[in-house]
Amino acid sequence: MSKSVRERSIVSSFDLNKIPVKIGYGFMVLALLAIAVAMLYPFGMTVFGSLKTREEIFVFPPTYFPHHLAWHNYSEGFAYVNIARAFGNTLILYAGNAASALLIPGLAAFSLAHMKIPYRKIVTMFFMSTLMIPSATYLIPNFLNLKSLGLLDSYWAFWLPAGASAFNILLLKSFFDGINKELFEAARIDGASELRCFFNIAAPLSLPVISTLLIFAFTATWNDWYWPSLVLSAKEKYPISSLVYYDIVTAQKLTWNVKFSVLTAIMIPPLIFFLIFQKNIMHGLNIAGVKG
């Protein structure tokens, strides 16, 4: 006589019937709802504001939902700014940032994980210690180095710093450490070089964490506006984030409803990107944590 086995959760059904547990769960649900409202409210204001008329934007008391859908705000916004060019610049930046952020840290992480290099633990500790340094402290030195190299107002000012990521090195190393070393020993016996071991064995086995880093590189490239404002002087090379700040947020000629329309259009691609690849983010981080 077999009974269906149910997996027991942290709190059993018997505990859930207790009054203190119900009160605690009630507070947790209220907290989650408050967090959800606080996070979704700005998005709703942007989306619904893009569909309001100019009069509805400045009406008092303010309204959350539009009374009349003003779709012409989008045509006015797209006529004011060249989103297609900025989107293309962002994709170019992302392609270079992703290649640099994976190749250079990947080779460094593979060397620390599967090659006999002197003072390997000291080098690893050095990379870990750099994570505690605020990024604002080396912002000016990076700018001066790029200026001395003549790389300002070029995309190399983004691609080279993207390769100096201690976080990527340590995340990839934690994953490479979990790969069986006998695979690389067998490949070396067959005459494979270290580069071939990396590209043919380590990289294919590390697709979950690599996809995670690709997603992180996309969000960082899409959201960063301060660094492009420092190293780029030609507006024709501005990515999406710089376009938003200089041509939308600080624009005096645009009304708020038109600004909201452009912001809504710019907000959609990363949202879709995250919804599609959110499982890859969690899967890659979980595997990296287990491997570490």
Coordinates of C-alpha atoms in Angstrom, one line a residue:
M1 CA 0.0 0.0 0.0
S2 CA 1.8 3.0 -1.2
K3 CA 1.1 6.6 -0.5
S4 CA 2.1 9.6 -2.6
V5 CA 5.2 11.2 -1.2
R6 CA 5.1 14.9 -0.9
E7 CA 8.2 17.0 -0.5
R8 CA 8.2 18.8 2.8
S9 CA 8.8 22.5 2.7
I10 CA 10.6 24.6 5.4
V11 CA 7.4 25.2 7.2
S12 CA 4.9 22.2 7.4
S13 CA 1.2 22.5 6.9
F14 CA 0.8 21.9 10.7
D15 CA 2.9 24.9 11.4
L16 CA 1.0 27.0 9.0
N17 CA -2.1 26.6 11.0
K18 CA -0.5 28.3 14.0
I19 CA -1.5 31.9 14.6
P20 CA 2.1 33.3 15.0
V21 CA 3.2 31.7 11.8
K22 CA 0.2 33.1 9.9
I23 CA 1.0 36.6 11.3
G24 CA 4.6 36.2 10.2
Y25 CA 3.6 35.1 6.7
G26 CA 1.1 38.0 6.5
F27 CA 3.9 40.5 7.2
M28 CA 6.1 38.8 4.6
V29 CA 3.3 39.0 2.0
L30 CA 2.7 42.6 2.8
A31 CA 6.4 43.4 2.5
L32 CA 6.7 41.6 -0.8
L33 CA 3.7 43.6 -2.1
A34 CA 5.2 46.8 -0.9
I35 CA 8.5 46.0 -2.7
A36 CA 6.6 45.1 -5.8
V37 CA 4.6 48.3 -5.8
A38 CA 7.7 50.4 -5.1
M39 CA 9.5 48.7 -8.1
L40 CA 6.6 48.8 -10.6
Y41 CA 5.3 52.2 -9.8
P42 CA 8.1 54.1 -11.7
F43 CA 7.7 51.8 -14.7
G44 CA 4.0 52.4 -14.7
M45 CA 4.4 56.2 -14.4
T46 CA 6.8 56.1 -17.4
V47 CA 4.6 53.9 -19.6
F48 CA 1.3 55.6 -18.8
G49 CA 2.9 59.0 -18.9
S50 CA 4.0 58.3 -22.5
L51 CA 0.3 58.0 -23.4
K52 CA -0.9 61.2 -21.7
T53 CA -1.5 64.5 -23.3
R54 CA 0.5 67.6 -22.2
E55 CA -2.5 68.8 -20.2
E56 CA -2.8 65.5 -18.3
I57 CA 0.9 65.6 -17.3
F58 CA 0.5 68.8 -15.5
V59 CA -3.1 68.3 -14.1
F60 CA -3.6 68.6 -10.4
P61 CA -4.2 66.4 -8.6
P62 CA -2.1 64.1 -10.8
T63 CA -3.6 61.0 -12.3
Y64 CA -1.9 57.7 -12.8
F65 CA -3.8 56.3 -15.8
P66 CA -4.3 58.4 -19.0
H67 CA -7.8 59.4 -20.0
H68 CA -7.0 59.6 -23.7
L69 CA -4.3 57.6 -25.4
A70 CA -1.9 60.0 -27.1
W71 CA 0.0 57.7 -29.4
H72 CA 1.5 60.6 -31.3
N73 CA 3.9 61.2 -28.5
Y74 CA 6.0 58.3 -29.8
S75 CA 6.2 59.7 -33.3
E76 CA 7.3 63.1 -31.9
G77 CA 9.9 61.5 -29.7
F78 CA 11.4 59.4 -32.5
A79 CA 11.5 62.4 -34.8
Y80 CA 13.4 64.4 -32.1
V81 CA 16.2 61.8 -31.4
N82 CA 18.0 59.3 -33.5
I83 CA 17.4 56.2 -31.5
A84 CA 18.5 53.8 -34.3
R85 CA 22.0 55.2 -34.4
A86 CA 22.4 55.2 -30.6
F87 CA 21.1 51.6 -30.5
G88 CA 23.7 50.6 -33.2
N89 CA 26.5 52.3 -31.2
T90 CA 25.3 50.4 -28.1
L91 CA 25.5 47.1 -29.9
I92 CA 29.0 47.8 -31.2
L93 CA 30.1 48.7 -27.6
Y94 CA 28.4 45.6 -26.3
A95 CA 30.1 43.3 -28.8
G96 CA 33.6 44.6 -27.9
N97 CA 32.9 44.7 -24.2
A98 CA 31.6 41.1 -24.2
A99 CA 34.6 39.8 -26.2
S100 CA 37.1 41.6 -24.0
A101 CA 35.3 40.8 -20.7
L102 CA 35.3 37.1 -21.6
L103 CA 38.5 36.5 -23.5
I104 CA 41.0 38.3 -21.2
P105 CA 39.5 37.3 -17.8
G106 CA 38.8 33.8 -19.2
L107 CA 42.4 33.2 -20.1
A108 CA 43.6 34.6 -16.7
A109 CA 41.0 32.4 -14.8
F110 CA 42.1 29.3 -16.8
S111 CA 45.7 30.0 -16.0
L112 CA 45.0 30.3 -12.3
A113 CA 42.8 27.2 -12.2
H114 CA 44.6 24.7 -14.4
M115 CA 48.2 25.9 -15.0
K116 CA 51.2 25.7 -12.7
I117 CA 52.1 29.4 -12.4
P118 CA 54.3 30.7 -9.5
Y119 CA 52.6 32.4 -6.6
R120 CA 49.1 31.4 -7.8
K121 CA 47.4 31.9 -4.5
I122 CA 49.0 35.4 -4.0
V123 CA 47.8 36.4 -7.5
T124 CA 44.3 35.2 -6.7
M125 CA 44.3 37.1 -3.4
F126 CA 45.4 40.2 -5.3
F127 CA 42.5 40.0 -7.7
M128 CA 40.1 39.4 -4.8
S129 CA 41.5 42.5 -2.9
T130 CA 40.8 44.7 -5.9
L131 CA 37.1 44.0 -5.6
M132 CA 37.2 46.0 -2.3
I133 CA 38.4 49.2 -4.0
P134 CA 35.6 51.6 -5.0
S135 CA 35.4 52.1 -8.8
A136 CA 35.4 55.9 -8.3
T137 CA 39.0 55.8 -7.0
Y138 CA 40.5 54.6 -10.3
L139 CA 38.1 56.5 -12.6
I140 CA 40.5 59.4 -13.1
P141 CA 43.6 57.2 -13.5
N142 CA 41.8 55.2 -16.2
F143 CA 40.9 58.4 -18.0
L144 CA 44.4 59.7 -17.9
N145 CA 45.9 56.4 -19.2
L146 CA 43.5 56.4 -22.1
K147 CA 44.2 60.0 -22.9
S148 CA 48.0 59.3 -22.9
L149 CA 47.4 56.4 -25.3
G150 CA 45.3 58.5 -27.6
L151 CA 42.2 56.3 -27.2
L152 CA 39.7 59.0 -26.1
D153 CA 36.7 59.4 -28.4
S154 CA 37.0 55.8 -29.6
Y155 CA 35.4 52.6 -28.6
W156 CA 38.7 51.2 -27.4
A157 CA 38.2 53.4 -24.3
F158 CA 35.4 50.9 -23.4
W159 CA 36.8 47.7 -24.7
L160 CA 40.2 47.8 -22.9
P161 CA 38.9 48.6 -19.4
A162 CA 36.2 45.9 -19.9
G163 CA 39.0 43.3 -20.0
A164 CA 40.3 44.3 -16.5
S165 CA 37.5 42.7 -14.5
A166 CA 38.6 40.9 -11.3
F167 CA 35.0 39.9 -10.8
N168 CA 34.9 38.0 -14.1
I169 CA 38.2 36.4 -13.4
L170 CA 37.1 35.1 -10.0
L171 CA 33.7 33.9 -11.2
L172 CA 35.2 32.0 -14.2
K173 CA 38.0 30.6 -12.0
S174 CA 35.4 29.3 -9.5
F175 CA 33.8 27.4 -12.4
F176 CA 37.0 26.2 -14.0
D177 CA 38.1 24.8 -10.6
G178 CA 35.2 22.4 -10.8
I179 CA 36.2 20.9 -14.2
N180 CA 38.0 17.6 -13.9
K181 CA 41.7 18.2 -14.3
E182 CA 42.1 14.8 -15.9
L183 CA 40.4 16.1 -19.1
F184 CA 43.2 18.7 -19.6
E185 CA 45.9 16.2 -18.7
A186 CA 44.6 13.8 -21.3
A187 CA 44.4 16.6 -23.9
R188 CA 48.0 17.6 -23.1
I189 CA 49.2 14.1 -23.5
D190 CA 47.6 14.1 -27.0
G191 CA 49.6 17.2 -27.9
A192 CA 47.0 19.9 -27.2
S193 CA 48.3 23.3 -26.3
E194 CA 47.0 25.3 -23.3
L195 CA 45.0 27.6 -25.7
R196 CA 43.4 24.6 -27.3
C197 CA 42.5 23.2 -23.8
F198 CA 40.9 26.5 -23.0
F199 CA 38.9 27.0 -26.3
N200 CA 38.0 23.3 -26.9
I201 CA 37.4 22.0 -23.4
A202 CA 37.0 24.8 -20.7
A203 CA 35.0 27.2 -22.8
P204 CA 32.4 24.7 -24.0
L205 CA 31.9 23.3 -20.5
S206 CA 31.4 26.8 -19.1
L207 CA 28.6 28.0 -21.3
P208 CA 26.2 28.6 -18.3
V209 CA 28.6 31.0 -16.6
I210 CA 29.7 32.5 -19.9
S211 CA 26.0 33.3 -20.8
T212 CA 25.6 34.9 -17.4
L213 CA 28.6 37.2 -18.0
L214 CA 27.2 38.1 -21.4
I215 CA 24.0 39.2 -19.8
F216 CA 25.9 41.2 -17.2
A217 CA 27.9 42.9 -20.0
F218 CA 24.7 43.8 -21.8
T219 CA 23.1 45.4 -18.8
A220 CA 26.3 47.3 -17.9
T221 CA 26.7 48.6 -21.5
W222 CA 23.0 49.6 -21.7
N223 CA 22.9 51.4 -18.4
D224 CA 26.3 53.2 -18.3
W225 CA 26.1 56.8 -19.2
Y226 CA 28.8 58.5 -17.1
W227 CA 31.9 56.8 -18.6
P228 CA 30.7 57.5 -22.2
S229 CA 30.2 61.2 -21.3
L230 CA 33.8 61.3 -20.2
V231 CA 35.6 59.6 -23.0
L232 CA 33.3 60.5 -26.0
S233 CA 33.1 63.9 -27.4
A234 CA 31.3 63.2 -30.7
K235 CA 27.6 62.8 -30.2
E236 CA 27.4 60.5 -33.2
K237 CA 29.1 57.8 -31.1
Y238 CA 26.9 58.2 -28.1
P239 CA 25.2 55.0 -26.8
I240 CA 21.6 54.8 -25.6
S241 CA 22.3 55.8 -22.0
S242 CA 24.2 59.0 -23.1
L243 CA 21.5 59.8 -25.6
V244 CA 18.9 59.5 -22.8
Y245 CA 20.7 61.9 -20.5
Y246 CA 21.8 64.6 -22.9
D247 CA 19.0 64.6 -25.5
I248 CA 16.0 63.5 -23.4
V249 CA 16.4 64.1 -19.7
T250 CA 18.1 67.5 -19.9
A251 CA 16.2 68.6 -23.1
Q252 CA 14.2 71.8 -22.6
K253 CA 12.1 71.7 -25.8
L254 CA 10.6 68.3 -25.1
T255 CA 7.5 68.0 -23.0
W256 CA 7.3 65.3 -20.3
N257 CA 4.9 63.1 -22.2
V258 CA 7.2 63.0 -25.2
K259 CA 10.2 62.2 -22.9
F260 CA 8.2 59.4 -21.4
S261 CA 7.5 57.9 -24.8
V262 CA 11.2 57.8 -25.7
L263 CA 12.1 56.4 -22.3
T264 CA 9.4 53.7 -22.6
A265 CA 10.8 52.6 -26.0
I266 CA 14.3 52.5 -24.6
M267 CA 13.2 50.6 -21.6
I268 CA 11.6 47.7 -23.6
P269 CA 14.8 46.0 -25.1
P270 CA 16.6 45.3 -21.7
L271 CA 13.3 44.2 -20.2
I272 CA 12.7 41.6 -22.9
F273 CA 16.4 40.6 -22.8
F274 CA 16.1 39.9 -19.1
L275 CA 12.8 38.1 -19.3
I276 CA 14.2 35.7 -21.9
F277 CA 17.5 35.0 -20.2
Q278 CA 16.6 35.3 -16.5
K279 CA 16.9 31.5 -16.2
N280 CA 20.5 31.7 -17.5
I281 CA 21.4 34.3 -14.9
M282 CA 20.2 32.2 -12.0
H283 CA 21.5 28.9 -13.4
G284 CA 24.9 30.3 -14.2
L285 CA 25.3 31.9 -10.7
N286 CA 24.1 28.8 -8.9
I287 CA 26.4 26.5 -10.8
A288 CA 29.4 28.9 -10.3
G289 CA 28.6 29.0 -6.6
V290 CA 28.4 25.2 -6.3
K291 CA 31.6 24.8 -8.3
G292 CA 33.4 27.3 -6.0

